[in-house]
XYZ file of C-alpha atoms in Angstrom:
292
model
C 15.853 -16.796 -49.912
C 14.394 -13.629 -51.385
C 11.008 -15.030 -51.376
C 11.301 -15.689 -47.551
C 12.478 -12.161 -46.891
C 9.583 -10.743 -48.903
C 7.052 -12.946 -47.063
C 8.551 -11.652 -43.675
C 8.110 -8.099 -44.687
C 4.722 -8.548 -45.818
C 3.732 -10.357 -42.418
C 5.427 -7.522 -40.599
C 3.454 -4.737 -42.360
C 0.196 -6.723 -41.842
C 0.897 -6.822 -38.131
C 1.600 -3.153 -37.991
C -1.688 -2.569 -39.919
C -3.612 -4.723 -37.444
C -2.094 -2.972 -34.552
C -3.289 0.481 -35.820
C -6.554 -0.813 -36.619
C -7.108 -2.089 -33.139
C -6.184 1.139 -31.583
C -8.643 3.012 -34.084
C -11.501 0.754 -33.046
C -10.628 1.183 -29.274
C -10.584 4.953 -29.787
C -13.987 4.903 -31.613
C -15.691 2.694 -28.867
C -18.336 4.506 -27.007
C -17.296 5.844 -23.438
C -19.222 4.539 -20.429
C -21.645 6.868 -19.050
C -20.798 8.526 -15.750
C -22.303 6.993 -12.623
C -25.108 9.132 -11.248
C -26.750 9.137 -7.894
C -30.456 9.408 -8.237
C -33.399 8.413 -6.028
C -33.680 4.574 -6.314
C -30.108 4.080 -7.473
C -28.897 3.085 -4.148
C -25.717 1.126 -5.233
C -24.503 4.104 -7.419
C -25.015 6.430 -4.490
C -22.855 4.100 -2.249
C -20.168 3.624 -4.859
C -19.848 7.402 -5.438
C -19.688 7.873 -1.580
C -16.961 5.347 -1.237
C -14.947 7.101 -3.967
C -15.433 10.509 -2.137
C -14.579 8.932 1.116
C -11.326 7.647 -0.376
C -10.608 11.000 -1.680
C -10.949 12.350 1.916
C -14.007 14.438 0.712
C -16.166 13.477 3.718
C -19.001 16.121 3.200
C -19.625 14.828 -0.464
C -19.436 11.272 0.678
C -21.925 12.131 3.374
C -24.288 13.512 0.793
C -24.133 10.374 -1.399
C -24.599 8.048 1.732
C -27.570 10.244 2.836
C -29.233 9.929 -0.572
C -28.707 5.980 -0.551
C -30.199 5.727 3.053
C -33.184 7.963 2.363
C -34.153 6.610 -0.952
C -33.592 2.888 -0.423
C -36.951 1.081 -0.701
C -36.066 -1.838 1.367
C -35.913 -0.691 5.039
C -32.752 0.824 6.330
C -30.208 -1.676 5.086
C -28.523 1.078 3.034
C -28.085 3.363 5.918
C -24.928 1.726 7.411
C -22.298 3.821 5.562
C -24.144 7.066 6.541
C -24.218 6.060 10.217
C -20.626 4.879 10.243
C -19.254 7.961 8.580
C -21.324 10.425 10.616
C -20.100 8.457 13.783
C -16.494 8.887 12.637
C -17.203 12.684 11.984
C -18.957 13.105 15.476
C -22.256 14.071 14.000
C -24.249 10.872 14.387
C -26.994 12.610 16.438
C -27.719 15.003 13.673
C -27.494 12.459 10.842
C -29.654 9.744 12.630
C -32.412 12.256 13.642
C -34.410 11.669 10.514
C -34.234 7.904 11.158
C -35.250 8.301 14.691
C -38.282 10.239 13.371
C -39.110 7.362 10.939
C -39.043 4.995 13.897
C -41.394 7.183 15.873
C -43.905 7.600 12.940
C -43.607 4.151 11.201
C -43.674 1.835 14.139
C -41.971 -1.273 15.248
C -40.513 -2.723 12.032
C -38.506 0.634 11.300
C -37.438 0.738 14.836
C -36.223 -2.885 14.663
C -34.092 -2.234 11.588
C -32.807 1.055 12.993
C -31.687 -0.873 16.107
C -29.912 -3.525 13.986
C -28.067 -0.584 12.113
C -26.815 0.605 15.403
C -25.515 -2.641 16.282
C -23.384 -2.668 13.186
C -21.678 0.501 14.110
C -21.256 -0.732 17.705
C -23.717 1.912 19.204
C -25.055 -0.718 21.667
C -26.885 1.801 23.936
C -28.886 3.078 21.003
C -29.559 -0.330 19.812
C -30.976 -1.502 23.190
C -33.234 1.450 23.357
C -34.931 0.072 20.231
C -34.635 -3.597 20.398
C -35.132 -4.434 24.112
C -38.868 -3.295 24.159
C -39.462 -5.198 20.905
C -37.723 -8.279 22.242
C -39.861 -8.229 25.634
C -43.019 -7.675 23.608
C -42.403 -10.686 21.326
C -41.822 -8.751 18.186
C -41.450 -10.933 15.001
C -39.570 -9.444 12.116
C -41.028 -9.626 8.697
C -38.169 -11.850 7.117
C -38.687 -15.565 8.245
C -34.986 -16.057 8.361
C -34.366 -13.189 10.688
C -34.151 -14.442 14.281
C -35.525 -11.209 15.839
C -34.385 -8.540 18.386
C -33.697 -10.857 21.316
C -31.251 -12.962 19.302
C -29.444 -9.871 17.908
C -29.113 -8.373 21.355
C -27.904 -11.564 22.907
C -25.328 -12.087 20.382
C -23.993 -8.716 20.697
C -23.563 -9.167 24.382
C -22.106 -12.520 23.915
C -19.384 -11.185 21.617
C -18.691 -8.571 24.197
C -18.240 -11.325 26.733
C -21.107 -10.036 28.887
C -22.616 -13.534 29.473
C -25.106 -12.560 32.001
C -27.179 -10.223 29.891
C -26.530 -12.535 26.847
C -28.105 -15.325 28.824
C -31.057 -13.129 29.635
C -31.778 -12.371 26.042
C -31.183 -15.776 24.851
C -33.616 -17.235 27.465
C -36.253 -14.547 26.210
C -35.871 -15.749 22.756
C -35.629 -19.566 23.438
C -38.467 -19.831 26.085
C -38.859 -22.780 28.209
C -37.890 -25.540 25.849
C -34.132 -25.195 25.882
C -33.377 -28.360 24.114
C -35.223 -27.501 20.878
C -33.353 -26.622 17.699
C -32.871 -22.876 17.681
C -29.760 -20.679 17.539
C -30.679 -18.919 20.809
C -31.306 -22.259 22.598
C -28.030 -23.649 21.370
C -26.041 -20.607 22.646
C -28.051 -20.721 25.813
C -26.946 -24.214 26.373
C -23.273 -23.202 25.783
C -23.558 -20.176 28.136
C -25.070 -22.221 30.681
C -22.202 -24.747 30.492
C -19.680 -21.692 30.797
C -21.476 -20.636 34.028
C -21.346 -24.245 35.355
C -17.649 -24.901 34.573
C -15.982 -21.402 34.824
C -18.139 -19.026 36.711
C -15.317 -16.465 36.893
C -15.515 -15.956 33.220
C -19.190 -14.819 33.402
C -18.404 -11.432 35.057
C -18.768 -8.773 32.352
C -15.733 -6.721 31.590
C -15.724 -3.081 32.618
C -17.479 -1.141 29.961
C -16.112 2.292 28.936
C -18.528 5.101 28.225
C -19.020 5.894 24.533
C -16.702 8.639 23.417
C -18.491 11.542 21.950
C -16.116 14.194 20.465
C -19.045 16.804 20.374
C -19.518 16.567 24.222
C -15.914 16.412 24.989
C -15.133 19.598 22.975
C -18.197 21.424 24.621
C -17.036 20.506 27.950
C -13.514 21.948 27.177
C -14.952 25.282 26.002
C -17.078 25.491 29.193
C -14.012 24.698 31.233
C -12.207 27.920 30.234
C -13.863 30.325 32.989
C -13.190 27.626 35.624
C -9.602 27.539 34.614
C -9.690 31.307 35.015
C -11.158 31.120 38.483
C -8.521 28.611 39.579
C -5.708 30.670 38.083
C -6.918 33.756 40.044
C -7.564 31.887 43.192
C -4.140 30.221 43.468
C -2.343 33.210 42.138
C -0.358 31.537 39.366
C 2.109 33.831 37.195
C 0.307 35.191 34.336
C -3.070 34.981 35.918
C -4.200 38.555 35.397
C -3.144 38.306 31.839
C -5.158 35.105 31.435
C -8.303 36.687 32.970
C -8.014 39.784 30.880
C -7.050 38.450 27.413
C -6.218 34.675 27.481
C -9.417 33.363 28.707
C -11.799 35.300 26.465
C -9.530 34.539 23.363
C -9.539 30.690 24.239
C -13.197 30.767 24.819
C -13.869 32.586 21.512
C -11.599 30.220 19.569
C -12.916 27.160 21.244
C -16.704 28.076 20.706
C -15.944 28.870 17.053
C -14.010 25.604 16.524
C -16.586 23.677 18.337
C -19.479 25.096 16.327
C -17.971 25.089 12.910
C -15.684 22.035 12.722
C -18.090 19.646 14.562
C -20.910 20.644 12.308
C -23.451 20.520 15.060
C -26.275 22.553 13.676
C -28.681 23.877 14.936
C -27.408 24.593 18.419
C -29.333 23.026 21.164
C -31.243 25.438 23.538
C -29.571 23.995 26.766
C -26.097 24.184 25.270
C -26.709 27.701 24.205
C -27.894 28.680 27.731
C -24.692 27.132 29.189
C -22.445 28.938 26.783
C -24.070 32.322 27.471
C -23.569 31.623 31.099
C -19.883 30.840 30.702
C -19.470 33.764 28.375
C -20.858 36.394 30.876
C -18.864 34.636 33.652
C -15.664 35.041 31.599
C -16.510 38.721 30.880
C -16.989 39.468 34.543
C -13.709 37.851 35.508
C -11.956 39.894 32.758
C -13.521 43.216 34.103
C -12.607 42.415 37.675
C -9.079 41.543 36.678
C -8.666 44.707 34.893
C -9.529 46.680 38.027
C -7.376 44.740 40.266
């Protein structure tokens, strides 16, 4: 009995020692080096961008995504996160500018991949601008398994239930031999069947214009003088106060918010001209109201 008690105590102490030894070994294990975003390390940059985006640090995420897009050696396939986030932030025009320049200088292949990136973020009009000329000119992508611009455009219209335009691009891709084995030919046969059996389904749904926060905010700022004219013309209560103080204050606050929070830099020349015209109109209304 005493021997069993002694053995149990020995086993208990051995277990405790093993536990402490395990913790000591774990503490001495070398820590993993931090992930760094450097040119050529595309996945690291994207992972850091995802972490920053989860932490609501959109500006930092944008920096990482931009680095991944600019330094990726294989086309523009790493640019989807950059384009998607910049679209959410309302600065797609600014962030896509260098990609548009690459398209203009490097030629058809770059324009093709840029068009595909636009399709991924549902920027159909931008995608059409790049892909439709390539489709009609018979462009063939470098990758043999890539079906090309006609197919990608047709599939985009097909998913949007715009069967008329989908059929147009499927026909361009398929050619005259509609019975051959090809994804565009198979889809074209299906759409032709839809046209034959249910012609009412072939009418495309009404498309809404693409929402651009930058343009909406700019129009709201420019509308301030027009509101002042309407207030003065219809003689609403508080009209003089609005023309003297309210309008200029609203215009200044709106212009500052539009300029800083939407990060639209540099200011476009035509936008600047319109802003100055609205500003001087507002100043004239304010001076006239003070003399009234």
